[in-house]
Short mmCIF file of C-alpha atoms in Angstrom, two decimals:
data_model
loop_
_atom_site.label_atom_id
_atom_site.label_comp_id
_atom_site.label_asym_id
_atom_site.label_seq_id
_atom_site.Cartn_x
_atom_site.Cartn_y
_atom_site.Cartn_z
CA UNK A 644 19.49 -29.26 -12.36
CA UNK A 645 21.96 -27.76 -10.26
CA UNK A 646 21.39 -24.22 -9.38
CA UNK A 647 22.33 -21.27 -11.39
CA UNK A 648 21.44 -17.95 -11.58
CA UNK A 649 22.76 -14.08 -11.35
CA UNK A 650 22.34 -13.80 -7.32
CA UNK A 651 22.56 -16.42 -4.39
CA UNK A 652 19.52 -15.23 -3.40
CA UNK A 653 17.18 -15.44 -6.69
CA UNK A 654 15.11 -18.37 -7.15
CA UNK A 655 17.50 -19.51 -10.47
CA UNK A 656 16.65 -19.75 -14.14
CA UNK A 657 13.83 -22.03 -15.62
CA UNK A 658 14.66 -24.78 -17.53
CA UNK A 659 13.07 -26.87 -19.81
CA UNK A 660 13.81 -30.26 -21.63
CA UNK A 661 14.32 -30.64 -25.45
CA UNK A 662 15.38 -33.49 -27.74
CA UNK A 663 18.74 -30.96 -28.19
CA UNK A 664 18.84 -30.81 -24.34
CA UNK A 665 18.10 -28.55 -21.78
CA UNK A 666 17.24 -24.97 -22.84
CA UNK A 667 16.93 -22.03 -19.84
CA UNK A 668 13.96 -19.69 -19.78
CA UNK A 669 12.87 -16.78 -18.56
CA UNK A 670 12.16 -16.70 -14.95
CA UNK A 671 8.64 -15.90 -13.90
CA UNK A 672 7.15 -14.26 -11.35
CA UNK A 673 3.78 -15.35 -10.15
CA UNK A 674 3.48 -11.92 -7.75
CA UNK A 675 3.91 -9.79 -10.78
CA UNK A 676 0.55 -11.30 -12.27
CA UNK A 677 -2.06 -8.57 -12.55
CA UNK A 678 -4.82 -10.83 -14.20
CA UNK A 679 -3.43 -9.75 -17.62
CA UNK A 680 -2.98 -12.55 -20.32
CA UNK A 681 -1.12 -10.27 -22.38
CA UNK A 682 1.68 -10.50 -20.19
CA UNK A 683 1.81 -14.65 -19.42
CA UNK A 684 1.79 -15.12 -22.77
CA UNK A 685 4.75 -13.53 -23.24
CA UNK A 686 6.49 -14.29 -20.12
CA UNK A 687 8.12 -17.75 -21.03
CA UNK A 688 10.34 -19.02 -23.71
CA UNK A 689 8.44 -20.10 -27.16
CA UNK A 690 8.93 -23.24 -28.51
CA UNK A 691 7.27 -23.88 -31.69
CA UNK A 692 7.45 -27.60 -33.26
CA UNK A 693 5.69 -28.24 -36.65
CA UNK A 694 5.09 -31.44 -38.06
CA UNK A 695 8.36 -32.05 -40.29
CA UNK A 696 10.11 -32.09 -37.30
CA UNK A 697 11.78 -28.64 -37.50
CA UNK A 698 11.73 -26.71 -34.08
CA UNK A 699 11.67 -22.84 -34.02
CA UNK A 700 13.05 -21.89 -30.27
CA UNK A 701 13.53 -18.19 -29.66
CA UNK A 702 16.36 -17.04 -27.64
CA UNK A 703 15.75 -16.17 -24.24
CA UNK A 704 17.36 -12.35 -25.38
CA UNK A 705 14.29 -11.92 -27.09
CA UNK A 706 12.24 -12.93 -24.95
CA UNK A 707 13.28 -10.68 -22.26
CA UNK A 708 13.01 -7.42 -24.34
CA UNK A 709 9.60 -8.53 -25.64
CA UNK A 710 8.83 -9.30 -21.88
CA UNK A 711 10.41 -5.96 -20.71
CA UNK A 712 8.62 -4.06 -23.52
CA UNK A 713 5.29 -5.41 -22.80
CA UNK A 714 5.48 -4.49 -19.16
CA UNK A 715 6.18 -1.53 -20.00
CA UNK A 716 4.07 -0.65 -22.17
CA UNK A 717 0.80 -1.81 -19.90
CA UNK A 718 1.90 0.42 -17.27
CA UNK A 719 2.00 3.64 -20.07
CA UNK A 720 -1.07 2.62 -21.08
CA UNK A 721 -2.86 1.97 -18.03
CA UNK A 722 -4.09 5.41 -17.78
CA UNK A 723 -6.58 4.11 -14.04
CA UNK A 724 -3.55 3.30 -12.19
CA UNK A 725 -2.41 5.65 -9.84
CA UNK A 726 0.29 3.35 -8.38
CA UNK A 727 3.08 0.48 -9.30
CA UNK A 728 3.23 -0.65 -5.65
CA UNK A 729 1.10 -1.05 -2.84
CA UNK A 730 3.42 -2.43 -0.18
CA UNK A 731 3.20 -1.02 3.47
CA UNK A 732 6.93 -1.11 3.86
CA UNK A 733 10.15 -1.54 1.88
CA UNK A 734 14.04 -2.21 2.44
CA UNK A 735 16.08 1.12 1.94
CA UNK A 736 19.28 0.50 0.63
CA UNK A 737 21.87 2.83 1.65
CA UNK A 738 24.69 1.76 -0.51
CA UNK A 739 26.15 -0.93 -2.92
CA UNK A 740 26.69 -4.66 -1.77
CA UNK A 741 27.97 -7.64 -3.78
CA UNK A 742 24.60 -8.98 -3.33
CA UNK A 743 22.60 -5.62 -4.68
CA UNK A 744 24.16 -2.81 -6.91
CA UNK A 745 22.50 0.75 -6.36
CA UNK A 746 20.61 1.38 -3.67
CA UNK A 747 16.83 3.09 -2.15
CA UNK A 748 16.12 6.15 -4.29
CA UNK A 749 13.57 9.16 -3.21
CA UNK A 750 11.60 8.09 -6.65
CA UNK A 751 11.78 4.50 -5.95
CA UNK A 752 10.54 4.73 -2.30
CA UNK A 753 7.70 7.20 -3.37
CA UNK A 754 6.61 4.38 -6.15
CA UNK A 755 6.50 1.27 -3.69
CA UNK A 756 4.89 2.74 -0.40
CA UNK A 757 1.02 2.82 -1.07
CA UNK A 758 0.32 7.10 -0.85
CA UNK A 759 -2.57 6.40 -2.79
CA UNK A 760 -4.29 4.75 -0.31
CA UNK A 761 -2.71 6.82 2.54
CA UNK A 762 -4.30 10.18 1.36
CA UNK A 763 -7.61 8.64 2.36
CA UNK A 764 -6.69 8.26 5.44
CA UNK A 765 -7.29 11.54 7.62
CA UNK A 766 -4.74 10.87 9.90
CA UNK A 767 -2.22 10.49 6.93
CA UNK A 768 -3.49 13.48 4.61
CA UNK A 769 -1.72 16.28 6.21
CA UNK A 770 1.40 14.36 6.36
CA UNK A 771 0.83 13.07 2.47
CA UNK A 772 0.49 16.31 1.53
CA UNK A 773 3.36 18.10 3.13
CA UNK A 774 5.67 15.18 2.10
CA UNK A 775 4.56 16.49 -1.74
CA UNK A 776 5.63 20.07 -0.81
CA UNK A 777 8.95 19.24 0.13
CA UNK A 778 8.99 17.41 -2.48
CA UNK A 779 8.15 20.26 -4.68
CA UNK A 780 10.76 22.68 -3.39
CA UNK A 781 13.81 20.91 -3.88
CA UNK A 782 13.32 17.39 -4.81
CA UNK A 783 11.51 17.55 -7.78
CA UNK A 784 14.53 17.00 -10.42
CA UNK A 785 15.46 14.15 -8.03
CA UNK A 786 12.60 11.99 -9.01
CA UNK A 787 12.35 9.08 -12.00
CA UNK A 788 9.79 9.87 -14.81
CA UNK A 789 7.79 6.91 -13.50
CA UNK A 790 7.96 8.53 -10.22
CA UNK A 791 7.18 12.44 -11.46
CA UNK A 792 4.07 10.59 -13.36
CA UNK A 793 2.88 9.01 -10.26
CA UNK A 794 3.14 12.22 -7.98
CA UNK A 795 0.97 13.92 -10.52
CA UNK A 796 -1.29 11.48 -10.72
CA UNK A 797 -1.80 11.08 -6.54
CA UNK A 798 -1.49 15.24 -6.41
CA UNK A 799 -4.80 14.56 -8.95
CA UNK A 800 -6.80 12.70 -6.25
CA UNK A 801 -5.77 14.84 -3.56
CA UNK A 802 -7.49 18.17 -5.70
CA UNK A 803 -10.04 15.46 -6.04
CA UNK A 804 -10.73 14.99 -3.07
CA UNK A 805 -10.08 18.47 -1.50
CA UNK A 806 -12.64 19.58 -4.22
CA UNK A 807 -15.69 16.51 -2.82
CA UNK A 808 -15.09 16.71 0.92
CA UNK A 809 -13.91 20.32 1.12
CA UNK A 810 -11.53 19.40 3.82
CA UNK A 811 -8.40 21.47 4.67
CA UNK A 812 -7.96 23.80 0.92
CA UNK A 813 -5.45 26.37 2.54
CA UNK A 814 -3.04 23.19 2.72
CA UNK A 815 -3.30 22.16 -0.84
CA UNK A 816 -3.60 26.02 -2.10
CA UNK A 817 0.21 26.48 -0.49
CA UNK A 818 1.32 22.90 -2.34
CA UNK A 819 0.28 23.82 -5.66
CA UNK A 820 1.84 27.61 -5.36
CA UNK A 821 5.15 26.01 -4.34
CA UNK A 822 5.14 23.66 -6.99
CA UNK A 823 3.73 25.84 -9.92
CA UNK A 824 7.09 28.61 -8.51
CA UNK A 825 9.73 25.55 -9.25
CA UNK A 826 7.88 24.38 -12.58
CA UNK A 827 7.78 27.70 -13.69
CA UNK A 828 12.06 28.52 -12.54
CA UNK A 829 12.78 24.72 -14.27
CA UNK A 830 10.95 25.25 -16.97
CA UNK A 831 12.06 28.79 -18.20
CA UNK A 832 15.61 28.72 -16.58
CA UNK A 833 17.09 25.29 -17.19
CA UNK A 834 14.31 23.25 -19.27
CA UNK A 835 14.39 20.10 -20.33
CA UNK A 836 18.22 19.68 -19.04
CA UNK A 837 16.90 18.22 -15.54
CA UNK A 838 13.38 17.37 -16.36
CA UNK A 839 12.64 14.08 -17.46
CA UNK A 840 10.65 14.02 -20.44
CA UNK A 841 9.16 16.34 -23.43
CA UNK A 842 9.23 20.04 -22.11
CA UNK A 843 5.73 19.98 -24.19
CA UNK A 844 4.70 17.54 -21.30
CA UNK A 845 6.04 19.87 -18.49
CA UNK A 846 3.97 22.45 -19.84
CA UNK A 847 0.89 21.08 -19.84
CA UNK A 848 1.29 19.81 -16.32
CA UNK A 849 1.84 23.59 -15.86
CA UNK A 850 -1.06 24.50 -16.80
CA UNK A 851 -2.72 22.08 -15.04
CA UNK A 852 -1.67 23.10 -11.79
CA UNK A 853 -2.95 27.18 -12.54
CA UNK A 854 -6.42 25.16 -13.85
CA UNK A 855 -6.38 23.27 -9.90
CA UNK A 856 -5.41 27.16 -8.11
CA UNK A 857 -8.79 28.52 -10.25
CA UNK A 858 -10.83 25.77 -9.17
CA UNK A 859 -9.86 25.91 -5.67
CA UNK A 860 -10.17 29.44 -5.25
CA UNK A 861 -13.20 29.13 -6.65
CA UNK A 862 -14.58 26.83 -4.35
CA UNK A 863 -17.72 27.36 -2.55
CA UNK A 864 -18.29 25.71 1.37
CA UNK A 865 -21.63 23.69 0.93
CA UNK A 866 -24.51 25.33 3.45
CA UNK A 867 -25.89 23.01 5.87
CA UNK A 868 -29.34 23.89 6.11
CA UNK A 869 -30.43 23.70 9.72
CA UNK A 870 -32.71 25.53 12.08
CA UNK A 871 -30.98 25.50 15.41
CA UNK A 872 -28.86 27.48 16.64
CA UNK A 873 -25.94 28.82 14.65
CA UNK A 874 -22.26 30.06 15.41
CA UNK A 875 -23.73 33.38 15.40
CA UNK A 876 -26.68 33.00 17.93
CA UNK A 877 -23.93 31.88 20.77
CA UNK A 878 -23.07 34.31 23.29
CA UNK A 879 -20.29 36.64 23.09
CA UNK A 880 -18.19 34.68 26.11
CA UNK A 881 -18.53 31.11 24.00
CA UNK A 882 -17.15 32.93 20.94
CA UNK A 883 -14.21 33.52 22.86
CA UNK A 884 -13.78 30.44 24.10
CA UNK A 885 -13.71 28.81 20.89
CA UNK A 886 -11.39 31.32 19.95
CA UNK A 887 -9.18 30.46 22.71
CA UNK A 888 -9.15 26.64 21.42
CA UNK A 889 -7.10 27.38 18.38
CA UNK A 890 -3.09 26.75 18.38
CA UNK A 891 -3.27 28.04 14.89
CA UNK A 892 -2.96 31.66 14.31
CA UNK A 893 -4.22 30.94 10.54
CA UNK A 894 -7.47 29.33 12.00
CA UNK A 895 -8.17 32.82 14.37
CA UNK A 896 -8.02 34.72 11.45
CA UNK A 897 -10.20 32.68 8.94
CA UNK A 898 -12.79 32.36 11.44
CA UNK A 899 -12.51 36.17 12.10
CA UNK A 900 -13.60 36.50 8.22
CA UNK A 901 -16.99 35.04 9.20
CA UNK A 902 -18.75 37.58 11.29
CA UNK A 903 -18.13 41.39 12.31
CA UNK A 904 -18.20 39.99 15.58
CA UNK A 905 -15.91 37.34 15.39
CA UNK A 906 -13.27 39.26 13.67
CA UNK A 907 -13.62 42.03 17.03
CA UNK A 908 -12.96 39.09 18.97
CA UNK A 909 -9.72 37.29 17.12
CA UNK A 910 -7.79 41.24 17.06
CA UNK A 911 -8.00 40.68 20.81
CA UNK A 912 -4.69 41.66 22.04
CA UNK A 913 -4.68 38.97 25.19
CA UNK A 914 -6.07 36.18 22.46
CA UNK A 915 -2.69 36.91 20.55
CA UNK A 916 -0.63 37.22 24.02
CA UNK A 917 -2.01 33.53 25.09
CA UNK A 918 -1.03 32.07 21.23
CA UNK A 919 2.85 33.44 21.68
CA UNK A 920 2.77 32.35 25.31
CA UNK A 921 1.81 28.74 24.41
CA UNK A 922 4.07 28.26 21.56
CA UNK A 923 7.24 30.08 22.38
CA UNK A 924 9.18 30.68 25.74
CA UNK A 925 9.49 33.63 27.15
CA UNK A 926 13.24 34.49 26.55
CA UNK A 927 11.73 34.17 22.93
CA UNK A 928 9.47 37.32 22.40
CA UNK A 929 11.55 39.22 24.88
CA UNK A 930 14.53 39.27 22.26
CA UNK A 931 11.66 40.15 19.39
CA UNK A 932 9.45 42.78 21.01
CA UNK A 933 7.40 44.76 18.28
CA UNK A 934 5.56 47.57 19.63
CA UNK A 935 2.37 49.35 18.05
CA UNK A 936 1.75 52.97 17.56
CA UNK A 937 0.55 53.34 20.75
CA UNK A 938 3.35 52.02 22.09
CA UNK A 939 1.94 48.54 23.26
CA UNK A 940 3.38 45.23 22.42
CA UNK A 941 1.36 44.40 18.98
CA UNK A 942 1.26 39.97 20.22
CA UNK A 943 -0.47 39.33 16.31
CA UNK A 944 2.90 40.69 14.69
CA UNK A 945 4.93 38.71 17.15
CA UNK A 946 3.17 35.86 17.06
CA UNK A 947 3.76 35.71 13.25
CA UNK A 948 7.34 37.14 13.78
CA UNK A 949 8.09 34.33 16.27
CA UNK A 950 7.02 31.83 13.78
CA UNK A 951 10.05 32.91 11.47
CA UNK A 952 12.53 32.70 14.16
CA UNK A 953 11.49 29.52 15.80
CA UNK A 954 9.36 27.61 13.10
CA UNK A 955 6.70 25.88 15.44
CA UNK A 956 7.28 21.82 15.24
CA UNK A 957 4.55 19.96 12.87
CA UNK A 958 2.50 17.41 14.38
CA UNK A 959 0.70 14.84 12.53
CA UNK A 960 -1.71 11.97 13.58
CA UNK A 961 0.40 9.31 11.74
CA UNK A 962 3.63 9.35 9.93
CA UNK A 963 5.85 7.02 7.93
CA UNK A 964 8.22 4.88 10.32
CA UNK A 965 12.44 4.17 9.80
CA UNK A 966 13.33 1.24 11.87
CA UNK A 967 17.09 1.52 12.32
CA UNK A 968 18.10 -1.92 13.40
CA UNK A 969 16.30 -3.37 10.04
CA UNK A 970 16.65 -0.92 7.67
CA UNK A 971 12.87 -0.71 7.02
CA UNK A 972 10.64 2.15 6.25
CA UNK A 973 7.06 1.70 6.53
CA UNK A 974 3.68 2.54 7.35
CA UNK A 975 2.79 1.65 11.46
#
């Protein structure tokens, strides 16, 4: 048969041969097979023939929107997958060709790459997780429904996960306070105008969310029991070593909540003085000087000051990759 179908690039419609003639089929996809039988069944062209001779052919119309509805159906129902695609990399389509109308959307790129294996991945967790943040603050309305469904359900196994290996809370405590802030301005200022889906829906993913924040703050370190030495049995000059370790002014403070002792040590005013010394220049906190009551230059207010003038550049074991000269974002 000579070649026809709706782009130059597609493999062409199926065909197959009748006493009438040729009739076309559906074209099918052996990479979209998932093991299901529901959908091969459905995926071709029926031809029925009885034995008076009277065929019963269905017209390929039919059979796509039985195809289509199937398909779509199985991924509703399929409550234990977390994600459509698992591809390391996809093509991002700036803008409309002859060959391709529409091009790469935020929802469609956030469906193919594989983030549900990536938050496993402690060099990719941080970055996951910040990614959802943004996401959060301003490109929420942005996203498809299939795409808001499947950042809930990978924001799931990252509480899951936070919850069994303990690792990193503070991170995911900011992620759901940012997004539970824009559910709660969408859902009481605009509504349903720029969500996708039942506002009933919306809601309960609300609620959700403020169940997440209760179990998180409620979350309890697991004690290692051990008879060596401890944090606390370390000499005073150690302490402040380890202190000295941190780039995080966050992590000084947390550990400070430990011990009496260890919160003397991280109100050290040279501690503070070293932090805004690494991180900013010193034409920086010159222009930002905040003195304290006794007339000293307070470094933990400036340090924390700084980091509103000059936000500090992230830094994150591996990221997602653009490739320019092919148009390709992916996972290195």
């Amino acid at each position: 048969m000579p070649f026809l179908g709706q782009d130059w690039r597609s493999p062409g419609w199926r065909w197959v041969k009748t006493e009438d003639g040729w009739k076309r089929c559906e074209p099918f996809s052996p990479a979209r097979e998932d093991g299901n039988n529901q959908l091969n069944d459905i995926s071709h062209a029926v031809i029925l023939t009885g034995d008076d001779e009277e065929e019963e052919i269905y017209s390929t119309e039919d059979c796509e929107f039985a195809a289509k509805k199937r398909k779509k159906d199985h991924f509703r129902n399929n409550t234990d997958s977390q994600c459509f695609y698992r591809e390391k990399w996809i093509y991002v389509h700036k803008e409309s060709t002859r060959e391709r109308h529409g091009y790469c959307t935020l929802g469609e790129a956030f469906n193919r790459l594989d983030f549900s294996s990536a938050i496993q991945d402690i060099r990719r967790f941080n970055y996951v997780v910040k990614l959802l943040q943004l996401i959060a603050k301003s490109q929420l309305t942005s996203l498809s429904g299939a795409a808001q469904k499947n950042y809930f359900n990978i924001l799931d196994k990252i509480v899951r996960k936070v919850m069994e290996d303990q690792y990193n809370p503070r991170l995911i405590k900011d992620l759901l306070q940012d997004l539970s802030s824009t559910l709660c301005i969408l859902i009481r200022g605009v509504g349903k105008s720029v969500l996708v889906g039942n506002i009933n829906i919306w809601i309960c993913r609300l609620e959700t969310i403020l169940l997440w924040q209760q179990q998180l703050k409620n979350l309890q370190m697991n004690k290692q029991v051990n008879n060596g030495l401890t944090l606390s049995d370390l000499p005073l000059h150690m302490l402040n070593n380890i202190l000295y370790r941190f780039s995080d002014g966050w992590d000084i403070i947390t550990l400070g909540q430990v011990t009496p002792t260890l919160y003397m040590l991280s109100e050290d005013r040279q501690l503070w003085k070293k932090l805004c010394q690494y991180h900013f220049a010193e034409k920086q906190f010159c222009r930002h000087l905040i003195p304290s009551e006794k007339g000293h230059i307070d470094w933990k207010l400036m340090y924390f000051a700084l980091q509103k003038y000059y936000p500090i550049k992230e830094q994150y074991g591996d990221t997602l990759h653009f490739c320019r000269h092919c148009s390709i974002l992916f996972w290195k």
